[in-house]
Short mmCIF file of C-alpha atoms in Angstrom, two decimals:
data_model
loop_
_atom_site.label_atom_id
_atom_site.label_comp_id
_atom_site.label_asym_id
_atom_site.label_seq_id
_atom_site.Cartn_x
_atom_site.Cartn_y
_atom_site.Cartn_z
CA UNK A 251 5.12 54.82 8.31
CA UNK A 252 6.48 51.33 7.83
CA UNK A 253 4.51 48.67 5.98
CA UNK A 254 2.80 46.10 8.19
CA UNK A 255 4.72 42.89 8.65
CA UNK A 256 3.49 40.21 6.25
CA UNK A 257 2.50 37.06 8.08
CA UNK A 258 3.34 33.96 6.02
CA UNK A 259 0.47 31.55 5.46
CA UNK A 260 0.18 28.69 7.93
CA UNK A 261 1.65 25.44 6.72
CA UNK A 262 -1.05 22.86 6.02
CA UNK A 263 0.02 19.22 6.24
CA UNK A 264 -1.22 16.74 3.62
CA UNK A 265 -3.16 14.91 6.33
CA UNK A 266 -4.91 18.11 7.47
CA UNK A 267 -5.62 19.09 3.86
CA UNK A 268 -7.22 15.70 3.15
CA UNK A 269 -9.16 15.53 6.40
CA UNK A 270 -10.39 19.14 6.67
CA UNK A 271 -10.43 20.44 3.10
CA UNK A 272 -13.44 20.94 0.86
CA UNK A 273 -13.71 17.86 -1.32
CA UNK A 274 -14.94 18.30 -4.91
CA UNK A 275 -15.55 15.31 -7.16
CA UNK A 276 -14.16 15.81 -10.68
CA UNK A 277 -14.82 12.40 -12.19
CA UNK A 278 -14.75 8.64 -11.77
CA UNK A 279 -11.63 6.55 -12.41
CA UNK A 280 -12.70 3.66 -14.68
CA UNK A 281 -11.65 0.05 -14.44
CA UNK A 282 -11.82 -0.36 -10.66
CA UNK A 283 -14.03 -2.98 -9.01
CA UNK A 284 -15.14 -0.41 -6.41
CA UNK A 285 -16.10 3.26 -6.77
CA UNK A 286 -12.93 5.35 -7.15
CA UNK A 287 -13.47 9.09 -7.58
CA UNK A 288 -10.88 11.63 -8.74
CA UNK A 289 -11.25 14.80 -6.65
CA UNK A 290 -9.65 18.03 -5.63
CA UNK A 291 -9.40 19.16 -2.03
CA UNK A 292 -8.87 22.76 -0.83
CA UNK A 293 -8.12 24.12 2.64
CA UNK A 294 -6.84 27.56 3.69
CA UNK A 295 -5.65 28.42 0.20
CA UNK A 296 -3.88 25.08 -0.33
CA UNK A 297 -5.25 22.59 -2.85
CA UNK A 298 -4.29 19.19 -4.23
CA UNK A 299 -5.66 16.31 -6.27
CA UNK A 300 -6.80 13.23 -4.39
CA UNK A 301 -8.70 9.96 -4.64
CA UNK A 302 -11.93 9.40 -2.71
CA UNK A 303 -13.32 5.89 -2.25
CA UNK A 304 -16.70 6.03 -0.50
CA UNK A 305 -17.69 3.05 1.63
CA UNK A 306 -21.06 3.10 -0.15
CA UNK A 307 -19.26 2.20 -3.39
CA UNK A 308 -17.49 -0.88 -2.04
CA UNK A 309 -18.33 -4.23 -3.62
CA UNK A 310 -19.00 -6.96 -1.00
CA UNK A 311 -16.30 -9.64 -0.69
CA UNK A 312 -16.78 -13.14 0.67
CA UNK A 313 -13.68 -13.02 2.91
CA UNK A 314 -13.86 -9.46 4.29
CA UNK A 315 -16.60 -7.81 6.37
CA UNK A 316 -18.76 -5.47 4.29
CA UNK A 317 -17.93 -1.77 4.42
CA UNK A 318 -14.40 -2.12 5.84
CA UNK A 319 -12.10 -1.60 2.85
CA UNK A 320 -11.68 2.15 3.40
CA UNK A 321 -10.59 1.58 7.01
CA UNK A 322 -8.05 -1.02 5.85
CA UNK A 323 -6.54 1.48 3.41
CA UNK A 324 -6.04 3.92 6.27
CA UNK A 325 -4.61 1.18 8.52
CA UNK A 326 -2.09 0.28 5.80
CA UNK A 327 -0.98 3.91 5.64
CA UNK A 328 -0.57 4.01 9.43
CA UNK A 329 1.64 0.89 9.30
CA UNK A 330 3.76 2.29 6.48
CA UNK A 331 4.37 5.44 8.50
CA UNK A 332 5.15 3.45 11.65
CA UNK A 333 7.83 1.52 9.74
CA UNK A 334 9.38 4.80 8.60
CA UNK A 335 9.28 4.05 4.88
CA UNK A 336 6.51 6.37 3.64
CA UNK A 337 5.51 3.91 0.92
CA UNK A 338 1.80 4.80 0.93
CA UNK A 339 0.52 8.30 0.08
CA UNK A 340 -1.11 10.25 2.95
CA UNK A 341 -4.50 8.64 3.57
CA UNK A 342 -7.37 9.58 5.87
CA UNK A 343 -10.91 8.47 6.67
CA UNK A 344 -13.42 11.28 6.27
CA UNK A 345 -16.92 12.25 5.26
CA UNK A 346 -17.44 13.23 1.63
CA UNK A 347 -20.12 13.90 -0.99
CA UNK A 348 -21.15 10.22 -0.93
CA UNK A 349 -20.63 9.54 2.74
CA UNK A 350 -17.67 8.25 4.72
CA UNK A 351 -14.74 7.00 2.70
CA UNK A 352 -11.02 6.85 2.20
CA UNK A 353 -9.31 9.99 0.87
CA UNK A 354 -5.74 9.67 -0.42
CA UNK A 355 -3.33 12.16 -1.94
CA UNK A 356 -3.04 11.73 -5.71
CA UNK A 357 0.42 10.66 -6.92
CA UNK A 358 1.38 11.30 -10.51
CA UNK A 359 3.47 8.37 -11.74
CA UNK A 360 6.66 9.17 -13.64
CA UNK A 361 6.98 7.52 -17.05
CA UNK A 362 10.76 7.80 -16.76
CA UNK A 363 10.94 5.25 -13.94
CA UNK A 364 8.39 2.61 -14.85
CA UNK A 365 10.60 -0.47 -15.45
CA UNK A 366 9.70 -2.32 -12.28
CA UNK A 367 7.98 -5.41 -13.76
CA UNK A 368 8.45 -7.30 -17.01
CA UNK A 369 7.69 -10.51 -18.90
CA UNK A 370 10.85 -11.86 -20.54
CA UNK A 371 11.91 -14.88 -22.52
CA UNK A 372 14.17 -17.46 -20.89
CA UNK A 373 14.24 -19.22 -17.55
CA UNK A 374 16.64 -16.98 -15.62
CA UNK A 375 16.40 -13.23 -14.97
CA UNK A 376 19.00 -10.79 -16.24
CA UNK A 377 21.23 -8.98 -13.72
CA UNK A 378 19.22 -6.39 -11.79
CA UNK A 379 16.03 -8.45 -11.92
CA UNK A 380 14.41 -11.05 -9.66
CA UNK A 381 12.33 -13.98 -10.92
CA UNK A 382 8.74 -14.41 -9.77
CA UNK A 383 7.68 -17.38 -11.92
CA UNK A 384 6.59 -18.55 -15.34
CA UNK A 385 3.39 -17.07 -16.76
CA UNK A 386 1.14 -18.35 -19.52
CA UNK A 387 1.01 -15.60 -22.16
CA UNK A 388 -1.22 -17.43 -24.67
CA UNK A 389 -0.64 -19.35 -27.89
CA UNK A 390 0.98 -22.14 -25.84
CA UNK A 391 3.79 -19.79 -24.79
CA UNK A 392 5.20 -18.96 -21.40
CA UNK A 393 7.33 -16.05 -20.27
CA UNK A 394 9.26 -15.37 -17.10
CA UNK A 395 7.66 -12.78 -14.84
CA UNK A 396 10.36 -10.65 -13.21
CA UNK A 397 10.55 -7.55 -11.04
CA UNK A 398 13.40 -5.12 -10.52
CA UNK A 399 15.94 -5.87 -7.81
CA UNK A 400 15.07 -2.50 -6.30
CA UNK A 401 15.39 -1.59 -2.62
CA UNK A 402 12.13 0.35 -2.79
CA UNK A 403 10.31 -2.78 -3.95
CA UNK A 404 12.09 -4.83 -1.31
CA UNK A 405 10.76 -2.58 1.44
CA UNK A 406 7.31 -2.90 -0.08
CA UNK A 407 7.58 -6.70 -0.07
CA UNK A 408 8.18 -6.53 3.69
CA UNK A 409 5.31 -4.11 4.24
CA UNK A 410 2.97 -6.35 2.22
CA UNK A 411 3.93 -9.33 4.38
CA UNK A 412 3.18 -7.28 7.50
CA UNK A 413 -0.24 -6.04 6.34
CA UNK A 414 -1.09 -9.38 4.67
CA UNK A 415 -1.79 -7.78 1.30
CA UNK A 416 -4.11 -9.97 -0.77
CA UNK A 417 -3.68 -8.10 -4.06
CA UNK A 418 -0.30 -6.52 -4.89
CA UNK A 419 -0.40 -5.88 -8.64
CA UNK A 420 1.88 -3.92 -10.93
CA UNK A 421 -0.70 -1.20 -11.44
CA UNK A 422 -0.49 -0.42 -7.74
CA UNK A 423 3.14 0.74 -8.03
CA UNK A 424 3.66 4.47 -8.63
CA UNK A 425 7.26 5.64 -9.10
CA UNK A 426 7.26 9.41 -8.62
CA UNK A 427 9.41 12.01 -10.38
CA UNK A 428 11.38 12.64 -7.16
CA UNK A 429 12.62 9.02 -7.11
CA UNK A 430 10.26 7.80 -4.42
CA UNK A 431 8.04 4.77 -4.91
CA UNK A 432 4.44 4.85 -3.72
CA UNK A 433 1.98 1.98 -3.47
CA UNK A 434 -1.82 2.24 -3.62
CA UNK A 435 -4.95 0.06 -3.31
CA UNK A 436 -4.77 -1.57 0.12
CA UNK A 437 -8.41 -2.46 0.73
CA UNK A 438 -7.85 -6.23 0.94
CA UNK A 439 -5.35 -6.24 3.79
CA UNK A 440 -5.15 -7.27 7.46
CA UNK A 441 -7.23 -10.44 7.12
CA UNK A 442 -6.62 -12.71 10.10
CA UNK A 443 -6.05 -15.63 7.68
CA UNK A 444 -2.99 -15.80 5.43
CA UNK A 445 -3.98 -14.01 2.21
CA UNK A 446 -0.62 -12.75 0.92
CA UNK A 447 -0.79 -12.53 -2.86
CA UNK A 448 1.82 -10.44 -4.61
CA UNK A 449 4.12 -10.02 -7.59
CA UNK A 450 7.05 -9.30 -5.27
CA UNK A 451 8.19 -12.86 -4.50
CA UNK A 452 11.70 -12.36 -5.91
CA UNK A 453 13.27 -12.25 -2.44
CA UNK A 454 11.21 -15.15 -1.02
CA UNK A 455 13.23 -17.02 1.60
CA UNK A 456 16.17 -14.60 1.46
CA UNK A 457 17.45 -12.93 4.65
CA UNK A 458 15.81 -9.63 5.50
CA UNK A 459 18.02 -6.56 5.36
CA UNK A 460 19.30 -4.97 8.56
CA UNK A 461 17.11 -1.97 7.73
CA UNK A 462 14.01 -4.18 7.52
CA UNK A 463 14.80 -5.93 10.80
CA UNK A 464 15.20 -2.59 12.56
CA UNK A 465 11.90 -1.35 11.10
CA UNK A 466 10.17 -4.53 12.26
CA UNK A 467 11.60 -4.24 15.78
CA UNK A 468 10.41 -0.63 15.95
CA UNK A 469 6.99 -1.64 14.68
CA UNK A 470 6.72 -4.49 17.19
CA UNK A 471 7.34 -2.07 20.05
CA UNK A 472 4.82 0.41 18.64
CA UNK A 473 2.12 -2.29 18.45
CA UNK A 474 2.15 -2.92 22.22
CA UNK A 475 -1.20 -2.76 24.03
CA UNK A 476 -2.15 0.81 24.87
CA UNK A 477 0.26 2.40 22.39
CA UNK A 478 -1.03 5.21 20.15
CA UNK A 479 -0.62 2.99 17.07
CA UNK A 480 -2.49 0.06 18.63
CA UNK A 481 -5.32 2.36 19.74
CA UNK A 482 -5.53 3.90 16.27
CA UNK A 483 -5.63 0.48 14.59
CA UNK A 484 -8.39 -0.60 16.98
CA UNK A 485 -10.57 2.07 15.34
CA UNK A 486 -9.93 0.59 11.90
CA UNK A 487 -9.59 -3.22 12.11
CA UNK A 488 -10.73 -5.94 14.52
CA UNK A 489 -8.98 -7.21 17.66
CA UNK A 490 -8.46 -10.58 15.94
CA UNK A 491 -6.81 -8.84 12.99
CA UNK A 492 -4.54 -6.84 15.29
CA UNK A 493 -3.48 -10.06 17.03
CA UNK A 494 -2.72 -11.64 13.64
CA UNK A 495 -0.74 -8.54 12.65
CA UNK A 496 1.41 -8.83 15.77
CA UNK A 497 1.95 -12.53 15.05
CA UNK A 498 3.11 -11.79 11.49
CA UNK A 499 5.61 -9.21 12.72
CA UNK A 500 6.88 -11.63 15.37
CA UNK A 501 7.30 -14.40 12.78
CA UNK A 502 9.29 -12.16 10.45
CA UNK A 503 11.55 -11.19 13.33
CA UNK A 504 11.92 -14.83 14.40
CA UNK A 505 12.90 -16.13 10.95
CA UNK A 506 14.73 -13.03 9.75
CA UNK A 507 13.69 -13.93 6.21
CA UNK A 508 11.28 -12.73 3.55
CA UNK A 509 7.97 -14.58 3.42
CA UNK A 510 7.50 -17.51 1.08
CA UNK A 511 4.20 -18.59 -0.51
CA UNK A 512 2.11 -20.68 1.86
CA UNK A 513 0.82 -23.02 -0.83
CA UNK A 514 -2.70 -22.69 0.59
CA UNK A 515 -3.70 -19.54 -1.32
CA UNK A 516 -2.95 -18.35 -4.88
CA UNK A 517 0.41 -16.66 -4.49
CA UNK A 518 0.31 -14.37 -7.54
CA UNK A 519 -2.54 -12.09 -8.65
CA UNK A 520 -3.52 -12.40 -12.31
CA UNK A 521 -3.53 -10.42 -14.48
CA UNK A 522 -0.48 -8.80 -12.93
CA UNK A 523 -1.50 -5.19 -13.67
#
């Protein structure tokens, strides 16, 4: 009598794992302005570490509607996927131990690939680096803030311009062991007013790459009224914010250049971590 055929376990996608799995809180991540909980999630024999940010733990902000930061994190993930760059870890909106919140796959940063930002002496960056600006480092000293001339960061600079990221800091950059770069913390995004504040100004005013222009054209088409992406975003951000998003994409396509600081809003977050 032959042995019964072994049926391989069903493949569980990261999105399904995050959305359907049993969420267990393991601890709180310190230092964040809002509640950030380190968790594990398990579904059909598959488990992973993740971050859970309950809406109930969000600190009110003067320029964003209360209780909307989790939705904005999910919207940022949807835009990253639509552009084909996978810069944001899988992110879902779900119920959890402390109510509805954002749940995002945990990414372990690689210490071997952490040289993305630096403060250096001098007024010009070394080869392989892009200048952001001079920073006051205390004791009446200044240093030049630079970031790596890295195509992964360049894609992220475009994504941040699209989602109108109001807080791109160095601590939000997670280079993974497989060579990919992930970005986290996208709660203050999609404001209808210009809020772009980032450390990634090194390409400001430079022509966008052909790859970026193609991604923007694809995104523009996917944002049309009635499209699956537009309908999904309508569940997460306001109609005014979607209109502003479309306008930002159209402006990038019109100019064909990286955004420059507007001069009407602090351009660089500080401290930069």
